[in-house]
Amino acid sequence: MRIVDGVTEVDPDFRAILDAAPDCYLVLDPRWFIVAVSDAYLSATMTERQAIVGRYLFDVFPDNPEDPDADGVAKLSASLERVARDLQPDTMADQH
């Protein structure tokens, strides 16, 4: 991956490998923009690639505006910050 003029570009070979993966993957750049998804992810979520790739993660998956107690964005954001800071996996509960 590399960022050119504010847009993250993904190597075509990486994209081909990702598309062939049997599992669901969503790949983020360091700014938390979605840069790639596996075909399995698209199938499982009934999503189209062009609808999410290139968009900011929390624009695609915002908190529920009808739930004043929604805190999924804050929890996931904190988890991603820990991963970036510690370079270690972070385990968190399922988010709805």
Short mmCIF file of C-alpha atoms in Angstrom, two decimals:
data_model
loop_
_atom_site.label_atom_id
_atom_site.label_comp_id
_atom_site.label_asym_id
_atom_site.label_seq_id
_atom_site.Cartn_x
_atom_site.Cartn_y
_atom_site.Cartn_z
CA MET A 1 0.00 0.00 0.00
CA ARG A 2 1.03 3.56 -0.59
CA ILE A 3 -0.75 6.88 -0.27
CA VAL A 4 -0.69 9.06 -3.38
CA ASP A 5 -2.45 12.43 -3.34
CA GLY A 6 -4.37 11.39 -0.23
CA VAL A 7 -5.58 8.13 -1.77
CA THR A 8 -4.28 4.76 -0.64
CA GLU A 9 -3.30 2.50 -3.51
CA VAL A 10 -3.19 -1.27 -3.07
CA ASP A 11 -0.81 -3.41 -5.11
CA PRO A 12 -2.74 -5.48 -7.72
CA ASP A 13 -1.00 -8.68 -6.59
CA PHE A 14 -2.10 -8.07 -3.01
CA ARG A 15 -5.65 -7.46 -4.18
CA ALA A 16 -5.63 -10.72 -6.18
CA ILE A 17 -4.43 -12.69 -3.16
CA LEU A 18 -7.02 -11.05 -0.94
CA ASP A 19 -9.81 -11.76 -3.42
CA ALA A 20 -8.84 -15.43 -3.48
CA ALA A 21 -8.89 -15.73 0.33
CA PRO A 22 -11.74 -17.89 1.62
CA ASP A 23 -12.26 -15.74 4.74
CA CYS A 24 -13.76 -12.31 5.33
CA TYR A 25 -11.17 -9.51 5.32
CA LEU A 26 -11.51 -5.75 5.42
CA VAL A 27 -8.18 -3.90 5.05
CA LEU A 28 -7.63 -0.42 6.48
CA ASP A 29 -4.89 2.09 5.83
CA PRO A 30 -3.24 3.95 8.74
CA ARG A 31 -5.93 6.66 8.52
CA TRP A 32 -8.69 4.02 8.86
CA PHE A 33 -9.91 4.25 5.30
CA ILE A 34 -11.07 0.98 3.77
CA VAL A 35 -8.61 0.12 1.02
CA ALA A 36 -9.52 -3.47 0.19
CA VAL A 37 -12.02 -6.20 1.02
CA SER A 38 -12.10 -9.88 0.20
CA ASP A 39 -14.76 -11.32 -2.06
CA ALA A 40 -15.81 -13.51 0.88
CA TYR A 41 -16.45 -10.36 2.95
CA LEU A 42 -18.56 -8.86 0.19
CA SER A 43 -20.56 -12.05 -0.15
CA ALA A 44 -21.11 -12.49 3.60
CA THR A 45 -22.19 -8.86 4.11
CA MET A 46 -24.06 -8.48 0.81
CA THR A 47 -21.98 -5.37 0.15
CA GLU A 48 -20.57 -4.05 -3.10
CA ARG A 49 -16.88 -3.17 -3.22
CA GLN A 50 -17.42 0.28 -4.72
CA ALA A 51 -19.82 1.15 -1.90
CA ILE A 52 -17.16 0.89 0.82
CA VAL A 53 -13.62 0.89 -0.60
CA GLY A 54 -12.06 4.34 -0.30
CA ARG A 55 -14.39 5.42 2.49
CA TYR A 56 -13.58 6.17 6.12
CA LEU A 57 -14.32 3.18 8.35
CA PHE A 58 -16.68 5.02 10.69
CA ASP A 59 -18.59 6.62 7.82
CA VAL A 60 -19.38 3.10 6.62
CA PHE A 61 -19.98 1.74 10.14
CA PRO A 62 -21.22 4.64 12.29
CA ASP A 63 -22.83 4.37 15.71
CA ASN A 64 -26.59 3.89 15.61
CA PRO A 65 -27.98 7.46 15.63
CA GLU A 66 -31.17 6.17 17.28
CA ASP A 67 -29.27 4.72 20.25
CA PRO A 68 -28.00 7.44 22.60
CA ASP A 69 -25.91 4.81 24.42
CA ALA A 70 -24.17 3.56 21.26
CA ASP A 71 -20.44 3.35 21.85
CA GLY A 72 -19.19 0.94 19.22
CA VAL A 73 -17.23 3.59 17.33
CA ALA A 74 -15.45 4.72 20.50
CA LYS A 75 -14.65 1.14 21.52
CA LEU A 76 -13.39 0.09 18.08
CA SER A 77 -11.45 3.32 17.68
CA ALA A 78 -9.73 2.72 21.03
CA SER A 79 -8.93 -0.86 20.02
CA LEU A 80 -7.44 0.22 16.69
CA GLU A 81 -5.36 2.87 18.49
CA ARG A 82 -3.98 0.19 20.83
CA VAL A 83 -3.11 -2.04 17.87
CA ALA A 84 -1.32 0.81 16.09
CA ARG A 85 0.51 1.87 19.23
CA ASP A 86 1.50 -1.56 20.58
CA LEU A 87 1.80 -3.44 17.27
CA GLN A 88 -0.06 -6.30 18.95
CA PRO A 89 -3.51 -7.83 18.44
CA ASP A 90 -6.26 -6.44 20.63
CA THR A 91 -9.24 -8.53 21.71
CA MET A 92 -12.57 -6.87 22.26
CA ALA A 93 -16.17 -7.98 22.67
CA ASP A 94 -18.48 -8.17 19.67
CA GLN A 95 -19.85 -4.79 18.63
CA HIS A 96 -23.38 -4.32 17.36
#
